[in-house]
Coordinates of C-alpha atoms and ligand atoms in Angstrom, one line a residue:
M158 CA -55.5 3.9 15.9
A159 CA -51.8 4.1 15.0
A160 CA -50.9 2.5 11.7
E161 CA -49.1 -0.9 12.1
L162 CA -45.4 -0.8 11.5
K163 CA -44.0 -2.6 8.4
T164 CA -42.5 -6.0 9.1
F165 CA -42.2 -9.6 7.9
K166 CA -43.5 -12.9 9.4
G167 CA -41.3 -14.7 11.9
G168 CA -38.3 -13.4 13.7
I169 CA -37.5 -12.8 17.3
H170 CA -37.2 -10.0 19.9
P171 CA -33.8 -10.4 21.6
P172 CA -32.7 -7.9 24.3
Y173 CA -31.2 -5.1 22.3
N174 CA -29.0 -3.4 24.7
K175 CA -28.3 -0.6 22.3
E176 CA -28.5 2.1 25.0
L177 CA -24.9 1.3 26.0
S178 CA -23.6 3.1 22.9
S179 CA -26.4 4.7 21.0
G180 CA -25.9 8.0 22.7
K181 CA -22.1 8.1 22.1
A182 CA -21.0 10.3 19.2
I183 CA -18.5 8.9 16.7
A184 CA -15.0 9.4 18.0
E185 CA -11.7 8.7 16.1
A186 CA -10.0 5.5 17.3
P187 CA -6.2 5.8 18.0
I188 CA -3.8 4.5 15.3
P189 CA -2.1 1.3 16.6
D190 CA 1.6 0.5 16.4
E191 CA 1.0 -2.0 13.6
L192 CA -1.9 -2.5 11.1
I193 CA -2.8 -5.8 9.5
I194 CA -4.6 -5.2 6.3
P195 CA -5.8 -8.5 4.7
L196 CA -5.8 -8.7 0.9
Q197 CA -9.2 -10.5 1.0
Q198 CA -11.8 -8.6 3.0
H199 CA -14.7 -9.3 0.6
I200 CA -16.7 -12.1 -1.0
G201 CA -14.7 -13.0 -4.1
A202 CA -11.1 -13.4 -5.3
P203 CA -8.2 -12.2 -3.0
C204 CA -6.1 -9.1 -4.2
A205 CA -2.6 -9.3 -5.6
P206 CA -0.3 -7.2 -3.5
L207 CA 1.0 -4.0 -5.2
V208 CA 3.7 -3.2 -2.5
S209 CA 6.7 -5.0 -1.1
P210 CA 8.4 -4.9 2.4
G211 CA 10.2 -1.7 2.9
D212 CA 7.9 0.3 0.6
K213 CA 6.6 3.7 1.9
V214 CA 2.8 4.1 1.6
K215 CA 0.4 7.0 1.7
V216 CA -3.0 6.9 3.4
G217 CA -5.6 5.9 0.7
Q218 CA -2.9 4.3 -1.6
K219 CA -4.0 1.2 -3.4
I220 CA -1.9 -1.7 -1.9
G221 CA -3.9 -4.7 -3.4
E222 CA -5.3 -5.0 -6.9
A223 CA -8.5 -6.8 -7.7
E224 CA -7.9 -8.9 -10.7
A225 CA -11.3 -10.6 -10.9
F226 CA -14.7 -8.9 -11.4
V227 CA -16.0 -10.2 -8.1
S228 CA -13.3 -8.7 -5.9
A229 CA -12.5 -5.3 -4.4
P230 CA -9.1 -3.5 -4.2
V231 CA -7.5 -2.8 -0.8
H232 CA -6.0 0.4 0.3
A233 CA -3.5 1.6 3.0
S234 CA -5.3 3.1 5.9
V235 CA -2.4 5.0 7.2
S236 CA 0.9 6.5 5.9
G237 CA 3.8 4.4 6.9
T238 CA 6.1 1.6 5.9
V239 CA 5.3 -1.9 4.8
K240 CA 6.9 -4.2 7.3
S241 CA 6.0 -7.5 5.8
I242 CA 3.4 -9.4 3.6
E243 CA 2.4 -12.6 5.4
E244 CA -0.4 -15.0 6.1
V245 CA -2.3 -13.9 9.2
A246 CA -5.5 -15.4 10.8
N247 CA -8.5 -13.2 10.1
F248 CA -11.6 -12.8 12.3
T249 CA -13.0 -16.2 11.1
G250 CA -9.7 -18.0 11.8
A251 CA -8.9 -18.4 8.1
M252 CA -5.3 -17.7 7.1
V253 CA -5.3 -14.6 4.7
K254 CA -2.3 -12.9 3.0
S255 CA -2.1 -9.5 4.7
V256 CA 0.1 -6.4 4.4
I257 CA 1.5 -5.4 7.7
I258 CA 2.1 -1.6 8.0
T259 CA 4.1 0.3 10.6
P260 CA 2.5 3.8 10.7
D261 CA 4.5 7.1 10.5
P262 CA 4.4 9.1 13.7
Q263 CA 3.3 12.1 11.6
Q264 CA 0.2 11.0 9.9
E265 CA -0.6 12.7 6.7
A266 CA -4.3 13.4 6.0
F267 CA -5.9 11.9 2.9
S268 CA -5.9 14.5 0.2
G269 CA -8.7 13.9 -2.3
T270 CA -9.6 15.9 -5.4
P271 CA -13.1 17.4 -5.2
R272 CA -15.4 16.3 -8.0
D273 CA -18.8 17.4 -9.2
T274 CA -21.0 14.3 -8.7
E275 CA -24.1 15.7 -10.6
N276 CA -23.2 14.5 -14.0
L277 CA -21.5 11.1 -13.2
S278 CA -22.7 8.3 -15.6
Q279 CA -23.7 4.9 -14.5
E280 CA -20.5 3.6 -15.8
E281 CA -18.5 6.1 -14.0
L282 CA -20.2 5.4 -10.7
R283 CA -19.6 1.7 -11.0
G284 CA -15.9 2.5 -11.8
I285 CA -15.7 4.8 -8.7
A286 CA -17.1 2.1 -6.4
R287 CA -14.7 -0.5 -7.8
E288 CA -11.7 1.7 -7.5
A289 CA -12.6 2.8 -4.0
G290 CA -12.8 -0.8 -2.9
L291 CA -16.4 -0.4 -1.8
V292 CA -18.1 -3.5 -0.3
G293 CA -21.3 -4.1 1.7
M294 CA -20.4 -2.9 5.2
G295 CA -23.1 -4.6 7.0
G296 CA -21.0 -7.7 7.3
A297 CA -21.3 -9.7 4.1
A298 CA -18.8 -7.5 2.3
F299 CA -20.1 -8.2 -1.2
P300 CA -18.3 -5.9 -3.7
T301 CA -20.6 -2.9 -4.4
H302 CA -19.7 -2.4 -8.1
V303 CA -21.0 -6.0 -8.7
K304 CA -24.4 -5.1 -7.0
L305 CA -24.5 -2.0 -9.1
T306 CA -24.3 -4.2 -12.2
P307 CA -27.7 -6.0 -12.2
P308 CA -28.6 -8.3 -15.2
K309 CA -29.9 -6.2 -18.1
E310 CA -33.1 -8.1 -18.2
K311 CA -33.7 -7.4 -14.5
P312 CA -34.1 -3.5 -14.2
V313 CA -33.9 -2.1 -10.8
D314 CA -36.6 0.5 -9.9
L315 CA -36.0 0.8 -6.1
V316 CA -32.9 1.3 -4.0
I317 CA -33.4 0.5 -0.3
I318 CA -31.0 1.7 2.4
N319 CA -31.0 -0.7 5.3
G320 CA -31.1 1.5 8.3
C321 CA -32.6 -1.1 10.5
E322 CA -29.5 -2.2 12.3
C323 CA -31.5 -5.0 13.9
E324 CA -28.7 -6.8 15.5
P325 CA -28.5 -6.3 19.3
F326 CA -25.8 -4.0 20.8
L327 CA -24.7 -2.4 17.5
T328 CA -25.2 1.3 17.0
C329 CA -22.6 2.4 14.2
D330 CA -25.3 2.8 11.6
H331 CA -27.7 4.7 14.0
R332 CA -24.9 7.2 14.7
L333 CA -24.1 7.6 11.0
M334 CA -27.8 8.2 10.2
L335 CA -27.9 10.8 13.1
E336 CA -24.6 12.5 12.4
R337 CA -24.4 12.4 8.6
P338 CA -27.9 12.3 7.2
E339 CA -27.1 14.6 4.3
D340 CA -24.2 12.5 3.1
L341 CA -26.4 9.3 3.3
V342 CA -29.1 10.9 1.2
K343 CA -26.5 12.0 -1.3
G344 CA -25.0 8.4 -1.4
L345 CA -28.6 7.0 -1.9
K346 CA -29.1 9.3 -4.8
L347 CA -25.9 8.2 -6.4
L348 CA -26.8 4.5 -5.9
M349 CA -30.2 5.3 -7.6
R350 CA -28.5 6.9 -10.6
A351 CA -26.0 4.0 -10.8
V352 CA -28.7 1.5 -11.4
G353 CA -31.4 3.8 -13.0
A354 CA -33.9 3.5 -10.1
E355 CA -36.6 6.1 -9.8
K356 CA -37.2 5.6 -6.1
G357 CA -35.2 5.3 -2.9
I358 CA -36.3 4.2 0.5
I359 CA -34.4 4.5 3.8
G360 CA -35.8 1.8 6.1
V361 CA -35.4 2.6 9.9
E362 CA -36.5 0.6 12.8
A363 CA -38.8 2.3 15.3
N364 CA -36.2 2.5 18.0
K365 CA -34.2 5.0 16.1
M366 CA -36.8 7.8 15.5
D367 CA -34.2 10.6 16.1
A368 CA -32.3 9.2 13.1
A369 CA -35.5 8.9 11.0
D370 CA -36.3 12.6 11.9
A371 CA -32.8 13.6 10.8
L372 CA -33.1 11.7 7.5
R373 CA -36.6 13.2 6.8
S374 CA -35.2 16.7 7.2
A375 CA -32.2 15.8 5.1
S376 CA -34.4 14.4 2.3
A377 CA -37.2 17.0 2.5
S378 CA -36.3 18.4 -0.9
E379 CA -36.1 15.0 -2.5
P380 CA -39.4 13.7 -3.7
S381 CA -38.0 10.4 -4.9
V382 CA -36.6 9.5 -1.4
S383 CA -38.7 8.5 1.5
V384 CA -38.0 7.4 5.1
E385 CA -40.1 4.4 6.2
I386 CA -40.4 3.0 9.8
L387 CA -40.2 -0.6 10.5
E388 CA -41.1 -2.7 13.6
V389 CA -38.1 -3.5 15.9
K390 CA -37.6 -7.1 15.3
Y391 CA -34.6 -9.3 14.3
P392 CA -33.7 -9.9 11.4
E393 CA -35.7 -6.9 10.0
G394 CA -32.5 -5.7 8.1
A395 CA -32.0 -9.0 6.2
E396 CA -32.3 -8.2 2.5
K397 CA -35.3 -10.5 1.7
M398 CA -37.2 -9.6 5.0
L399 CA -36.6 -5.8 4.4
I400 CA -37.7 -6.0 0.8
F401 CA -40.9 -7.8 1.7
A402 CA -41.6 -5.5 4.7
L403 CA -41.3 -2.3 2.6
T404 CA -42.7 -3.4 -0.7
G405 CA -44.5 -6.8 -0.3
R406 CA -42.2 -8.2 -3.1
K407 CA -40.9 -11.7 -2.5
V408 CA -37.4 -12.6 -3.5
P409 CA -37.6 -16.3 -4.7
P410 CA -35.4 -18.8 -3.0
G411 CA -31.8 -18.8 -4.4
K412 CA -32.4 -15.4 -6.2
L413 CA -31.1 -12.0 -5.7
P414 CA -33.0 -8.7 -4.9
S415 CA -32.7 -7.6 -8.5
E416 CA -35.1 -10.4 -9.3
V417 CA -37.8 -8.2 -7.9
G418 CA -36.3 -4.9 -9.1
C419 CA -34.6 -4.0 -5.8
L420 CA -31.1 -3.0 -4.7
V421 CA -30.4 -3.1 -0.9
Q422 CA -27.3 -1.2 0.4
N423 CA -25.9 -0.6 3.9
V424 CA -25.8 2.9 5.5
G425 CA -22.0 3.0 5.6
T426 CA -21.7 1.8 2.0
A427 CA -23.9 4.6 0.7
I428 CA -21.9 7.3 2.6
A429 CA -18.7 5.7 1.4
L430 CA -20.0 6.0 -2.2
H431 CA -20.7 9.6 -1.7
E432 CA -17.2 10.1 -0.3
A433 CA -15.6 8.2 -3.1
A434 CA -17.5 10.1 -5.8
S435 CA -17.1 13.5 -4.3
T436 CA -13.4 13.4 -3.2
G437 CA -11.9 10.1 -4.5
K438 CA -11.6 8.8 -0.9
P439 CA -11.2 5.0 -0.9
L440 CA -12.7 2.7 1.8
Y441 CA -9.8 2.7 4.3
E442 CA -11.8 3.5 7.6
R443 CA -15.2 2.7 9.0
V444 CA -17.3 3.2 12.1
V445 CA -17.1 0.3 14.6
T446 CA -19.3 0.0 17.7
V447 CA -17.4 -1.3 20.7
T448 CA -19.8 -2.2 23.4
G449 CA -21.2 -4.8 25.8
P450 CA -21.1 -5.1 29.6
G451 CA -17.5 -6.4 29.3
V452 CA -16.0 -2.9 28.3
K453 CA -15.8 0.1 30.6
N454 CA -16.9 2.9 28.1
P455 CA -18.8 1.5 25.2
G456 CA -18.7 3.8 22.1
N457 CA -18.6 4.2 18.3
F458 CA -15.2 4.6 16.8
L459 CA -14.0 5.8 13.3
T460 CA -11.5 3.1 12.8
R461 CA -8.7 2.6 10.3
I462 CA -9.0 -0.8 8.5
G463 CA -6.4 -3.2 9.9
T464 CA -6.6 -1.9 13.5
P465 CA -6.5 -4.9 15.9
I466 CA -9.4 -5.3 18.3
S467 CA -7.3 -4.9 21.2
T468 CA -6.7 -1.1 20.3
L469 CA -10.5 -0.6 20.3
I470 CA -10.9 -2.4 23.6
D471 CA -8.3 0.0 25.0
A472 CA -10.1 3.0 23.4
A473 CA -13.3 1.9 25.1
G474 CA -11.6 1.9 28.5
G475 CA -10.4 -1.7 28.7
F476 CA -12.2 -4.9 29.9
V477 CA -14.6 -5.0 32.9
G478 CA -13.5 -8.0 34.9
S479 CA -13.0 -11.2 32.9
P480 CA -15.2 -11.2 29.8
T481 CA -16.8 -14.5 28.8
K482 CA -17.1 -13.9 25.1
L483 CA -15.6 -11.6 22.6
I484 CA -17.4 -11.2 19.3
M485 CA -16.5 -9.5 16.1
G486 CA -19.8 -8.2 14.6
G487 CA -23.1 -8.5 16.3
P488 CA -24.1 -11.3 18.9
M489 CA -26.5 -13.0 16.4
T490 CA -24.3 -13.3 13.4
G491 CA -20.9 -12.3 14.5
W492 CA -17.7 -14.4 15.0
A493 CA -16.5 -15.5 18.5
Q494 CA -12.8 -14.6 18.9
P495 CA -10.2 -16.5 20.8
D496 CA -8.4 -13.3 21.7
A497 CA -8.3 -9.6 20.8
G498 CA -5.7 -10.0 17.9
A499 CA -7.9 -10.0 14.8
A500 CA -7.9 -6.8 12.7
V501 CA -10.9 -4.7 11.7
V502 CA -11.9 -5.2 8.1
K503 CA -14.4 -3.4 5.9
G504 CA -17.3 -5.5 7.1
T505 CA -16.6 -5.1 10.8
S506 CA -19.6 -3.4 12.3
G507 CA -18.9 -4.1 16.0
V508 CA -16.9 -5.6 18.7
V509 CA -19.1 -6.9 21.5
V510 CA -17.8 -8.1 24.8
L511 CA -20.1 -10.2 26.9
T512 CA -20.0 -11.3 30.4
S513 CA -21.4 -14.5 32.0
D514 CA -24.8 -13.1 32.9
L515 CA -25.5 -12.5 29.2
V516 CA -24.0 -15.7 27.8
D517 CA -26.4 -18.6 28.0
L518 CA -24.0 -21.5 28.4
G519 CA -26.8 -24.3 28.2
E520 CA -25.7 -27.7 27.1
E521 CA -27.2 -29.0 23.8
S522 CA -29.8 -31.7 24.4
E523 CA -32.3 -33.7 22.4
C524 CA -35.0 -31.8 20.4
V525 CA -38.3 -31.8 22.3
R526 CA -40.3 -31.1 19.2
C527 CA -41.7 -27.8 20.4
S528 CA -41.6 -26.3 16.8
K529 CA -40.5 -22.9 18.2
C530 CA -37.6 -22.9 15.7
V531 CA -40.1 -23.4 12.8
D532 CA -42.3 -20.6 14.1
V533 CA -39.5 -18.0 14.1
C534 CA -37.6 -18.9 10.9
P535 CA -38.1 -15.9 8.6
M536 CA -37.5 -18.1 5.6
F537 CA -40.2 -20.6 6.6
L538 CA -37.7 -23.5 6.8
M539 CA -37.7 -26.5 9.1
P540 CA -34.6 -26.0 11.1
N541 CA -35.2 -29.0 13.3
F542 CA -35.4 -31.2 10.3
I543 CA -32.2 -29.8 8.9
V544 CA -30.4 -30.6 12.1
Q545 CA -31.8 -34.1 12.1
A546 CA -30.7 -34.7 8.6
T547 CA -27.3 -33.3 9.3
K548 CA -26.9 -35.6 12.3
R549 CA -27.7 -38.5 10.1
A550 CA -25.5 -37.3 7.2
Q551 CA -28.6 -37.3 4.9
W552 CA -27.5 -34.4 2.8
D553 CA -30.4 -34.8 0.2
K554 CA -32.9 -34.4 3.0
A555 CA -31.0 -31.4 4.6
E556 CA -31.2 -29.8 1.1
M557 CA -34.9 -30.7 0.8
W558 CA -35.6 -29.0 4.2
G559 CA -34.0 -25.9 3.0
A560 CA -30.4 -25.8 4.2
L561 CA -29.2 -23.8 1.2
D562 CA -31.9 -21.2 1.7
C563 CA -30.9 -20.6 5.3
F564 CA -29.0 -17.3 5.6
E565 CA -27.8 -18.1 9.2
C566 CA -29.8 -15.5 11.1
G567 CA -29.7 -17.6 14.3
C568 CA -33.4 -17.0 15.3
C569 CA -33.8 -20.8 15.5
S570 CA -31.0 -21.3 17.9
F571 CA -32.0 -18.3 19.9
T572 CA -35.4 -19.7 20.6
C573 CA -34.5 -23.4 21.1
P574 CA -35.1 -24.7 24.6
A575 CA -32.8 -27.6 23.8
Y576 CA -29.9 -25.2 23.1
I577 CA -29.3 -26.7 19.7
P578 CA -26.9 -24.7 17.6
H579 CA -28.8 -25.0 14.4
V580 CA -26.5 -22.7 12.4
D581 CA -23.5 -25.0 13.1
Y582 CA -25.4 -27.9 11.6
V583 CA -26.7 -25.8 8.6
R584 CA -23.1 -24.7 7.9
K585 CA -22.0 -28.4 8.0
A586 CA -24.8 -29.4 5.6
K587 CA -24.1 -26.6 3.2
A588 CA -20.5 -27.6 3.0
E589 CA -21.4 -31.2 2.4
I590 CA -24.0 -30.5 -0.2
A591 CA -21.6 -28.1 -2.0
A592 CA -18.9 -30.8 -2.0
L593 CA -21.4 -33.4 -3.4
K594 CA -22.5 -31.0 -6.2
K595 CA -18.8 -30.5 -7.2
K596 CA -18.3 -34.3 -7.7
Ligands
SF4_671 S1 -33.0 -22.0 9.7 FE1 -31.6 -20.4 9.0 S2 -32.9 -18.7 8.3 FE2 -34.2 -20.1 9.5 S3 -34.2 -19.2 11.6 FE3 -32.5 -20.7 11.4 S4 -30.7 -19.7 10.9 FE4 -32.5 -18.3 10.4
SF4_672 S1 -36.8 -25.3 18.9 FE1 -35.4 -26.8 19.4 S2 -36.4 -28.3 20.7 FE2 -38.0 -27.0 19.5 S3 -38.4 -28.1 17.7 FE3 -36.8 -26.7 17.2 S4 -34.9 -27.8 17.5 FE4 -36.5 -29.1 18.5

């Protein structure tokens, strides 16, 4: 009998639709007429601009300085001229100070200085991650150098690369694992050295066995690295779920993976660390999946940070008919967009264009107490009770039912027959609880 695949309790099996783009090799996206580079693309403090309107910039030049520890500098993604520095709505709708760059017609290539990565110290690796503006590229965009600085009393013995890509539609990590497995293994080894971990695991869902095979070949001579196969289930790639599925270790509520000796990093971030360490290349471009039934030719595009979504839609052949929903990120945790004007940032993994047959437009109705949301919640919360408490503005009860432990995976909403948007209620409850705690 075949061994059971590693997984966690709860979760859902949404339609994955990855076949639309999983077979498409990474192609370079065109450079737009204008790039919008927000000075805050990460969790933490915004950057201070280092350039002024009229300045010439080179590709990879630092244009925003991180002045706080929890922050990450920002770099020009093209050579060109700074047109302006102004407040622009980002993909969440928030107004963020951004550097607008008009690219030169003749784009200079980034010129890095090759460096021997074998003897880099922990301190040097953290400095490289910080200077290169590395952040978690799976969406959360937490500064990497902060993750590489765990508390002294919590030693990390295991680095996990999240190769699950459990969000429907997205395939950018799949393509990176398939096309750049050696660079990913090199990035993992650097992450391990940065935190002093003896072991590294790359966790891959069973629907990407070609990537797992490529990674096993690339790591064949690395006894400290293994490739583990996980069940295809959402949200298998969420940090706490992934750590439990691979090791059985449980991260306590409100705590970080370092609490149980783990560091989890995204595929793109590990490759970006390898690039930064070996050539000094900062994070100014990333792979973005542009897909869904609403675009003509779905694909995976190496995209300069600051590129508007509209350029990527054009690169994918344009819209098919009238799309019903445009999402930045995956359909479970991404952000619905009012138009295609928002710019790609370091955490943008995908642009998904849906059509009416895939968008469930059911009206929210009363809870029928079926408990489906409770069954699927991977954090073992009571989503229905959080909603009820939020509707009644009972913030102490919302907290008691676990609003603060919810990581907004959306499994509850996905499964709810009453079309209740639990995550909206949870976000409201979190904001109210935070405001009360401040008082
Ligand atoms: S309550 Fe939060 S963690 Fe639980 S299923 Fe819903 S969104 Fe996910
Ligand atoms: S899934 Fe929806 S209807 Fe069922 S208990 Fe949860 S909130 Fe109520």
